[in-house]
Coordinates of C-alpha atoms and ligand atoms in Angstrom, one line a residue:
M1 CA 168.0 -2.8 188.6
A2 CA 164.2 -2.9 189.2
D3 CA 161.9 -2.2 186.3
F4 CA 159.4 -0.2 188.4
D5 CA 159.2 1.8 191.5
L6 CA 156.2 -0.2 192.7
V7 CA 154.4 -3.2 191.4
I8 CA 151.0 -4.3 192.6
R9 CA 150.7 -8.0 192.0
Q10 CA 147.8 -10.1 191.0
G11 CA 145.0 -7.8 192.0
T12 CA 141.6 -7.6 190.3
V13 CA 141.9 -4.2 188.6
V14 CA 138.5 -2.6 188.1
T15 CA 137.6 0.6 186.3
A16 CA 134.3 2.1 185.3
A17 CA 134.3 0.0 182.2
S18 CA 136.5 -3.1 182.8
K19 CA 137.8 -5.8 185.1
M20 CA 141.0 -7.7 184.7
K21 CA 143.3 -9.7 186.9
C22 CA 146.8 -8.2 186.4
D23 CA 149.8 -6.5 187.8
V24 CA 150.1 -2.7 187.9
G25 CA 153.6 -1.3 187.2
I26 CA 154.3 2.2 188.5
A27 CA 157.2 4.6 187.9
D28 CA 157.6 8.3 188.7
G29 CA 154.1 8.4 190.2
Q30 CA 152.4 7.1 187.1
I31 CA 150.9 3.9 185.9
V32 CA 153.4 2.7 183.2
A33 CA 152.4 -1.0 182.7
L34 CA 149.3 -3.2 183.1
G35 CA 149.8 -6.9 182.5
R36 CA 150.7 -10.3 183.8
N37 CA 154.1 -11.2 185.2
L38 CA 155.5 -7.7 185.1
G39 CA 159.2 -7.3 185.9
E40 CA 160.5 -6.4 189.3
G41 CA 159.6 -3.4 191.4
R42 CA 161.7 -1.7 194.1
Q43 CA 158.6 -2.1 196.2
E44 CA 155.9 -4.8 195.7
I45 CA 152.5 -5.2 197.1
D46 CA 150.6 -8.5 196.9
A47 CA 147.0 -7.8 195.9
T48 CA 145.8 -11.4 195.5
D49 CA 142.2 -11.4 196.7
L50 CA 142.0 -7.6 196.7
L51 CA 140.2 -5.3 194.3
V52 CA 142.4 -2.6 192.8
L53 CA 140.2 0.5 192.2
P54 CA 141.0 4.0 191.1
G55 CA 141.4 6.2 194.2
G56 CA 138.2 8.0 195.2
V57 CA 137.8 11.6 194.0
E58 CA 135.9 13.4 196.7
A59 CA 134.4 16.4 194.9
H60 CA 132.2 17.9 197.5
C61 CA 133.6 18.6 201.0
H62 CA 134.1 21.6 203.2
I63 CA 137.6 21.7 204.7
E64 CA 139.0 24.4 206.9
Q65 CA 136.2 26.6 205.7
R66 CA 134.9 29.5 207.7
S67 CA 131.2 30.1 207.5
A68 CA 129.7 33.6 206.8
F69 CA 129.3 34.1 210.5
G70 CA 132.7 33.0 211.5
L71 CA 132.3 29.3 212.4
M72 CA 135.3 27.1 211.4
T73 CA 134.9 23.4 210.3
A74 CA 136.4 21.0 212.8
D75 CA 138.8 19.6 210.2
D76 CA 141.7 21.4 208.7
F77 CA 143.5 20.3 205.5
E78 CA 145.6 17.8 207.5
S79 CA 142.9 15.9 209.4
A80 CA 140.4 16.0 206.5
T81 CA 142.8 14.7 203.9
I82 CA 144.1 12.0 206.3
S83 CA 140.5 11.0 206.9
A84 CA 139.8 11.0 203.2
A85 CA 142.8 8.8 202.5
F86 CA 141.8 6.2 205.1
G87 CA 138.5 6.2 203.4
G88 CA 140.0 5.2 200.0
N89 CA 140.3 8.7 198.4
T90 CA 143.4 10.1 196.6
T91 CA 142.0 13.5 195.5
V92 CA 139.8 16.0 197.3
I93 CA 138.1 19.1 195.7
P94 CA 136.9 21.2 198.6
F95 CA 135.7 24.8 198.4
A96 CA 137.5 28.1 198.5
A97 CA 134.6 30.2 199.8
Q98 CA 134.1 33.8 199.0
H99 CA 132.1 35.9 201.5
K100 CA 130.5 39.2 200.6
G101 CA 133.1 41.9 200.0
D102 CA 136.0 39.3 199.6
S103 CA 138.3 39.3 196.6
L104 CA 138.1 35.9 195.1
R105 CA 141.8 36.0 194.3
E106 CA 142.6 36.7 198.0
V107 CA 140.3 33.9 199.1
V108 CA 142.1 31.4 196.9
K109 CA 145.5 32.6 198.1
D110 CA 144.4 32.1 201.7
Y111 CA 143.1 28.5 201.1
H112 CA 146.3 27.7 199.1
A113 CA 148.5 28.8 202.0
R114 CA 146.7 26.5 204.4
A115 CA 146.2 23.5 202.1
S116 CA 149.7 23.4 200.6
S117 CA 151.3 22.9 204.0
K118 CA 148.9 20.3 205.3
S119 CA 147.3 18.1 202.6
V120 CA 148.5 14.5 202.5
I121 CA 146.7 13.7 199.1
D122 CA 146.2 15.7 196.0
Y123 CA 143.7 18.6 196.0
G124 CA 142.1 21.4 194.0
Y125 CA 139.3 23.8 194.9
H126 CA 135.9 24.7 193.6
L127 CA 135.2 28.4 194.2
I128 CA 132.1 29.5 196.1
V129 CA 130.8 32.7 194.5
S130 CA 128.6 34.7 196.9
D131 CA 129.3 38.2 195.8
P132 CA 129.2 38.4 192.0
R133 CA 129.9 42.1 191.8
P134 CA 131.1 43.5 188.4
E135 CA 134.8 43.2 189.0
V136 CA 134.4 39.6 190.3
L137 CA 132.5 38.5 187.2
G138 CA 134.4 40.7 184.8
Q139 CA 137.9 40.0 185.9
E140 CA 138.6 37.8 188.9
L141 CA 136.4 34.8 188.1
P142 CA 137.4 34.5 184.4
A143 CA 141.1 34.8 185.3
L144 CA 140.7 32.1 188.1
I145 CA 138.9 29.8 185.7
R146 CA 141.7 30.1 183.3
D147 CA 144.2 29.4 186.1
G148 CA 142.5 26.0 186.7
F149 CA 139.7 26.7 189.1
T150 CA 137.2 25.4 186.5
S151 CA 134.1 24.9 188.7
F152 CA 132.3 26.9 191.3
K153 CA 129.3 26.6 193.6
V154 CA 126.4 29.1 194.1
Y155 CA 123.7 29.0 196.7
M156 CA 120.0 29.8 196.2
T157 CA 119.5 29.9 200.0
Y158 CA 121.5 30.9 203.1
E159 CA 121.1 34.7 203.8
M160 CA 124.8 35.5 203.5
L161 CA 125.6 33.4 200.5
R162 CA 122.5 33.3 198.2
L163 CA 122.2 34.7 194.8
D164 CA 118.9 35.9 193.3
D165 CA 117.8 34.8 189.9
R166 CA 119.3 37.7 188.1
Q167 CA 122.7 37.1 189.8
M168 CA 122.4 33.4 188.9
L169 CA 122.0 34.4 185.3
D170 CA 125.0 36.6 185.5
V171 CA 127.2 33.9 186.9
L172 CA 125.9 31.3 184.5
Y173 CA 126.7 33.6 181.6
T174 CA 130.2 34.1 182.9
A175 CA 130.6 30.3 183.3
R176 CA 129.3 29.8 179.8
S177 CA 131.9 32.1 178.2
E178 CA 134.8 30.5 180.2
G179 CA 133.7 26.9 180.1
A180 CA 133.3 26.5 183.9
L181 CA 130.9 24.1 185.5
V182 CA 128.4 25.6 187.9
M183 CA 127.3 23.7 191.0
V184 CA 124.1 24.8 192.5
H185 CA 122.7 24.4 196.1
A186 CA 119.0 24.4 195.1
E187 CA 116.5 25.3 197.9
N188 CA 113.9 28.0 197.8
H189 CA 115.0 30.6 200.4
E190 CA 111.7 32.3 200.9
M191 CA 109.8 29.1 201.5
I192 CA 112.4 28.0 204.1
R193 CA 112.2 31.4 205.8
W194 CA 108.4 31.4 205.8
L195 CA 108.2 27.9 207.3
T196 CA 111.0 28.7 209.8
D197 CA 109.1 31.9 211.0
K198 CA 105.9 29.9 211.4
L199 CA 107.7 27.1 213.4
V200 CA 109.6 29.5 215.6
D201 CA 106.4 31.5 216.3
A202 CA 104.8 28.3 217.5
N203 CA 107.9 27.5 219.5
R204 CA 108.6 24.4 217.4
V205 CA 112.4 24.7 217.6
E206 CA 113.8 21.3 218.3
P207 CA 116.3 19.9 215.7
K208 CA 113.6 17.8 214.0
F209 CA 111.9 21.0 212.8
H210 CA 115.0 21.8 210.7
A211 CA 113.8 19.1 208.4
I212 CA 110.4 20.5 208.1
S213 CA 111.6 24.0 207.4
H214 CA 113.8 22.8 204.6
S215 CA 110.8 21.2 202.9
R216 CA 111.0 18.9 199.9
T217 CA 108.9 21.4 197.9
A218 CA 111.5 24.1 198.6
E219 CA 114.1 21.8 197.1
S220 CA 112.1 20.7 194.0
E221 CA 111.0 24.3 193.2
A222 CA 114.5 25.6 193.4
T223 CA 115.9 22.7 191.4
H224 CA 113.3 23.3 188.7
R225 CA 114.1 27.0 188.7
A226 CA 117.8 26.5 188.5
I227 CA 117.3 24.2 185.6
M228 CA 115.2 26.8 183.8
L229 CA 117.9 29.4 184.4
S230 CA 120.4 27.1 183.0
R231 CA 118.3 26.5 180.0
L232 CA 117.7 30.2 179.3
V233 CA 121.4 30.9 178.9
D234 CA 122.3 27.4 177.7
T235 CA 124.9 26.8 180.5
P236 CA 125.4 23.3 181.9
M237 CA 124.8 22.9 185.6
L238 CA 125.3 20.3 188.3
I239 CA 122.7 20.2 191.1
V240 CA 124.5 19.2 194.3
H241 CA 123.3 17.1 197.3
V242 CA 119.9 16.1 195.9
S243 CA 117.7 14.5 198.6
T244 CA 114.2 14.1 197.2
E245 CA 112.4 12.1 194.6
E246 CA 110.9 15.2 193.1
A247 CA 114.2 17.0 192.6
T248 CA 115.6 13.8 191.1
A249 CA 112.7 13.7 188.6
E250 CA 113.3 17.4 187.6
I251 CA 116.9 16.5 186.8
R252 CA 116.0 13.4 185.0
R253 CA 113.4 15.2 182.9
A254 CA 115.9 17.8 181.9
Q255 CA 118.5 15.2 181.0
S256 CA 116.0 13.2 178.9
E257 CA 115.2 16.4 177.0
G258 CA 118.9 16.7 176.1
F259 CA 120.0 19.5 178.5
K260 CA 123.3 19.3 180.2
I261 CA 122.1 19.0 183.7
Y262 CA 124.0 16.8 186.1
G263 CA 123.2 15.5 189.5
E264 CA 125.0 14.7 192.7
T265 CA 123.8 12.9 195.8
C266 CA 125.4 12.0 199.2
P267 CA 125.4 9.2 201.7
Q268 CA 123.2 11.1 204.1
Y269 CA 120.3 10.8 201.6
L270 CA 120.8 7.0 201.4
F271 CA 121.5 6.1 205.0
L272 CA 119.9 8.7 207.2
T273 CA 116.3 10.0 207.6
A274 CA 114.5 12.9 209.2
E275 CA 113.8 10.5 212.1
D276 CA 117.5 10.9 213.0
L277 CA 116.9 14.5 213.7
D278 CA 114.4 13.5 216.4
R279 CA 116.8 11.6 218.5
H280 CA 116.7 12.3 222.2
G281 CA 117.8 15.6 223.7
M282 CA 120.0 17.6 221.3
E283 CA 121.4 14.5 219.6
G284 CA 119.3 15.4 216.5
A285 CA 121.6 18.4 216.0
K286 CA 124.3 15.9 214.8
F287 CA 122.1 15.1 211.8
C288 CA 121.1 18.7 210.8
C289 CA 122.3 19.4 207.3
S290 CA 120.8 21.1 204.3
P291 CA 119.0 19.7 202.5
P292 CA 118.0 17.4 205.4
P293 CA 117.7 13.6 205.2
R294 CA 114.1 12.6 204.2
D295 CA 112.5 9.2 204.5
A296 CA 112.8 5.6 203.3
S297 CA 110.9 6.2 200.1
A298 CA 113.2 9.2 199.3
Q299 CA 116.2 6.9 199.9
E300 CA 114.8 4.4 197.4
A301 CA 114.3 7.2 194.8
I302 CA 117.9 8.3 195.4
W303 CA 119.2 4.7 194.9
R304 CA 117.2 4.6 191.6
G305 CA 118.8 7.8 190.6
I306 CA 122.2 6.4 191.0
Q307 CA 121.3 3.1 189.2
N308 CA 119.7 4.8 186.2
G309 CA 122.4 7.5 185.8
T310 CA 120.5 10.6 186.9
F311 CA 123.3 11.1 189.4
Q312 CA 126.7 11.2 188.0
V313 CA 128.4 11.6 191.4
V314 CA 128.0 10.6 195.0
S315 CA 130.0 12.9 197.2
S316 CA 130.2 13.2 201.0
D317 CA 129.4 16.9 201.5
H318 CA 131.6 16.5 204.5
A319 CA 130.9 19.5 206.6
P320 CA 132.3 18.6 210.1
Y321 CA 131.1 20.6 213.1
S322 CA 132.0 19.3 216.5
Y323 CA 129.1 18.5 218.8
D324 CA 130.0 21.3 221.3
E325 CA 130.2 25.1 221.6
H326 CA 132.8 25.3 218.8
G327 CA 130.5 23.7 216.3
K328 CA 127.0 22.4 216.3
L329 CA 126.2 24.0 219.6
Y330 CA 127.9 27.3 219.0
A331 CA 124.7 29.1 220.2
G332 CA 124.5 27.3 223.5
P333 CA 123.6 23.8 224.8
N334 CA 120.0 24.0 223.7
P335 CA 119.7 26.1 220.6
P336 CA 116.7 26.4 218.3
F337 CA 117.2 24.6 215.0
T338 CA 117.8 28.0 213.4
K339 CA 121.1 28.2 215.3
I340 CA 122.5 24.8 214.8
A341 CA 125.5 24.6 212.4
N342 CA 124.5 22.7 209.3
G343 CA 126.4 19.8 208.0
V344 CA 127.4 16.2 208.7
P345 CA 130.9 14.6 208.6
G346 CA 131.4 11.7 206.2
I347 CA 134.6 12.0 204.1
E348 CA 136.0 8.7 205.4
L349 CA 132.8 6.6 205.1
R350 CA 131.5 7.7 201.7
L351 CA 133.2 4.9 199.9
P352 CA 132.8 2.1 202.5
L353 CA 129.1 2.9 202.9
L354 CA 128.4 2.9 199.2
F355 CA 130.5 -0.2 198.7
S356 CA 128.9 -2.2 201.5
E357 CA 125.3 -1.1 200.9
G358 CA 125.5 -0.6 197.2
V359 CA 127.9 -3.2 195.7
G360 CA 127.6 -5.6 198.7
K361 CA 123.8 -5.7 198.6
G362 CA 123.5 -5.8 194.8
R363 CA 122.1 -2.4 194.3
I364 CA 124.9 -1.3 192.0
D365 CA 127.8 -3.1 190.4
I366 CA 131.4 -2.4 191.0
H367 CA 131.8 -0.5 187.8
K368 CA 129.0 1.9 188.8
F369 CA 130.7 2.3 192.1
V370 CA 133.9 3.4 190.5
E371 CA 132.0 5.6 188.1
V372 CA 130.1 7.6 190.7
T373 CA 132.9 7.8 193.3
S374 CA 135.9 8.5 191.1
T375 CA 135.7 8.5 187.3
N376 CA 132.7 10.9 186.8
A377 CA 134.0 13.4 189.3
A378 CA 137.4 13.5 187.4
R379 CA 135.5 13.9 184.1
L380 CA 133.2 16.6 185.3
Y381 CA 135.8 18.6 187.0
G382 CA 138.6 18.5 184.4
L383 CA 140.9 15.9 186.0
F384 CA 140.4 13.0 183.6
P385 CA 142.3 10.9 182.6
R386 CA 145.0 11.9 185.0
K387 CA 142.7 11.0 187.8
G388 CA 139.6 8.7 188.1
T389 CA 140.9 5.7 186.2
I390 CA 143.5 3.0 186.0
A391 CA 145.3 3.4 182.6
I392 CA 148.8 3.8 181.3
G393 CA 149.8 7.4 181.8
A394 CA 147.4 8.1 184.6
D395 CA 148.5 9.1 188.0
A396 CA 149.0 6.0 190.1
D397 CA 146.1 6.7 192.4
L398 CA 144.8 3.4 193.7
A399 CA 142.8 2.0 196.5
L400 CA 143.2 -1.7 197.3
W401 CA 139.9 -3.1 198.8
D402 CA 139.4 -6.1 200.9
V403 CA 135.9 -7.0 200.0
N404 CA 135.6 -9.5 202.9
C405 CA 136.7 -7.2 205.7
E406 CA 133.8 -6.6 208.0
R407 CA 133.9 -3.8 210.5
E408 CA 131.5 -1.9 212.6
V409 CA 131.6 1.9 212.2
R410 CA 133.1 3.4 215.4
Y411 CA 134.1 7.1 215.5
A412 CA 137.1 6.1 217.5
D413 CA 138.5 4.4 214.4
L414 CA 138.0 7.4 212.1
H415 CA 140.4 10.2 211.5
D416 CA 138.3 13.3 211.2
R417 CA 137.8 15.8 214.1
A418 CA 134.1 16.1 214.1
G419 CA 134.0 14.0 217.3
Y420 CA 131.1 11.8 216.2
S421 CA 129.9 9.8 213.2
P422 CA 126.3 9.9 212.0
Y423 CA 126.8 6.2 211.0
E424 CA 128.1 5.0 214.4
G425 CA 127.3 1.3 214.9
K426 CA 126.7 0.5 211.2
Q427 CA 128.1 -2.9 210.2
L428 CA 130.0 -2.5 206.9
K429 CA 131.6 -5.2 204.7
G430 CA 134.4 -4.1 202.3
W431 CA 137.1 -1.6 203.3
P432 CA 140.1 0.0 201.5
V433 CA 143.2 -1.4 203.1
T434 CA 146.0 0.3 201.1
V435 CA 145.7 3.7 199.4
I436 CA 148.3 5.0 196.9
N437 CA 148.6 8.5 195.6
R438 CA 151.0 9.2 192.7
G439 CA 152.7 6.0 193.6
R440 CA 153.2 6.9 197.2
V441 CA 151.7 4.5 199.7
V442 CA 149.7 6.9 201.8
V443 CA 147.9 4.4 203.9
S444 CA 148.5 0.7 204.6
D445 CA 148.0 -1.6 207.6
G446 CA 146.0 1.1 209.3
E447 CA 148.9 3.5 209.3
L448 CA 149.6 6.8 207.5
H449 CA 152.9 6.8 205.7
V450 CA 153.3 10.3 204.3
G451 CA 153.8 13.7 205.8
K452 CA 151.6 16.7 205.8
G453 CA 152.1 19.0 202.8
S454 CA 152.9 16.0 200.5
G455 CA 149.7 16.3 198.5
Q456 CA 149.9 18.3 195.3
F457 CA 147.7 21.1 194.1
L458 CA 145.8 20.2 190.9
P459 CA 145.0 22.9 188.4
R460 CA 142.1 21.6 186.4
E461 CA 141.1 21.7 182.7
T462 CA 137.7 22.9 181.6
S463 CA 135.6 19.9 180.7
E464 CA 133.3 19.0 177.8
F465 CA 130.5 18.6 180.3
A466 CA 130.6 22.3 180.8
T467 CA 130.3 23.3 177.1
P468 CA 127.0 24.7 176.0
T469 CA 124.6 22.4 174.1
G470 CA 124.2 25.0 171.3
R471 CA 120.5 24.6 171.7
L472 CA 119.3 28.1 172.3
Q473 CA 115.8 28.8 173.6
P474 CA 113.6 30.0 170.7
E475 CA 113.4 33.5 172.0
L476 CA 117.3 33.7 172.2
D477 CA 117.9 32.1 168.9
P478 CA 118.8 34.9 166.4
D479 CA 117.1 32.9 163.6
R480 CA 113.8 33.2 165.4
N481 CA 114.0 36.5 167.3
F482 CA 114.4 39.2 164.6
G483 CA 118.1 38.3 164.2
V484 CA 119.2 39.7 167.5
E485 CA 122.3 38.0 169.0
I486 CA 121.9 37.8 172.8
L487 CA 124.1 34.8 173.6
S488 CA 127.3 33.9 171.7
R489 CA 126.8 30.6 169.9
A490 CA 128.4 27.5 171.2
E491 CA 131.4 26.4 169.2
Ligands
DUC501 N1 124.7 22.3 203.7 C1 125.5 23.0 202.8 O1 125.0 23.6 201.9 N2 126.8 23.0 203.0 C2 127.4 22.4 204.0 C3 126.6 21.6 204.9 C4 125.2 21.7 204.7 O2 124.4 21.1 205.5
ZN502 ZN1 125.1 23.1 199.7
ZN503 ZN1 128.2 21.4 200.8

């Protein structure tokens, strides 16, 4: 009788902290042995010359999500998770998005019904809180956090989603009491609106003006303000999809002062620029996302932020809208930038892009790659050590990488339904060739081997990254404010 369900032989096993040539023994979906010359497996994979990495944890993606004005993303849970798997991921954490008036509980039920019958890899959800009315903050949100939805996103811009500062403080305070991690889309709404109105009045409406309306200053101001709100109530916060040097500096400063501020960036801020929004005709619409891509010097600053640890995670922010009347061009063939669906696809290329341009070109080492694409997301969002590493007892979530495989990006080879890739034609070296989730071979030899609905829902723990620092601002510290307790003390 075989000792294991599956043995991966002779690969170079890499985690965020270690590298070792060994076999991986898997039983009942978990890693049960790491070592040389392991006994027999019912199934065996020869990984000589391959890297064996933890499967990617894609922690920022929009899947089968309806926007506030009714537009559906091109991918559903089936196509998005297949695409994610071909890109080396074994877990996705998309959003269950509340719109105004919605019950959060109902929103989660709705996403569950769709995801559970379609996902091919494991999944959880962050919530999006856009309507923090008393019963949502008082009952629904705390109950959902306790049920394993331990992170949620809030927006400082987008008319239908945004919270004002007071509402931000209310949700931060709820997160603080429940130990949830708050993710923030930080852009100054009024600056964007004012610039947009000026541009539209002057008939400057081509896609490239999207990047001007979403100015860098709007991002850095909101990032600064979000951090100050977080500091006031001593609630940790993660600033998502950071695109500028200035916002990166705001985050780094807060971190260096000891505040629990985390940062995320995305491939679009490393590999695209505002020039892409100026491609001929309406092609620029394909690159409209918020925040928008900036310029070469911002790209350098973002790389530095990954290298020096300002950013804990690199996520795709996959927001796939087809380049037609069902997506990007929902308002007609020649819409003003104000009516172009925001978002770029990228769930399948996040890891190959970062591997090729980061590890391959010597900007980051392989451990940093694993850290920012898998381990840190698992840690931040309460999945570690079940996910995000290769260790005895962890889920057998692995991606086997051929570091010498060179391929040009062609949309035709991808598995999402956006209909285009912003990275078309890019030459990449290093691709995942076999992807394993809980011991199941999901992808190998360019083929999908599992059925829809075989991914598992992941309730998540609260994480230590979300616990308050205990450092109260002087005016909120009872010892220094006439003894009045405003915030409960961190344990
Ligand atoms: N911006 C977001 O905030 N979300 C999805 C896509 C985008 O461009
Ligand atoms: Zn966002
Ligand atoms: Zn997003």
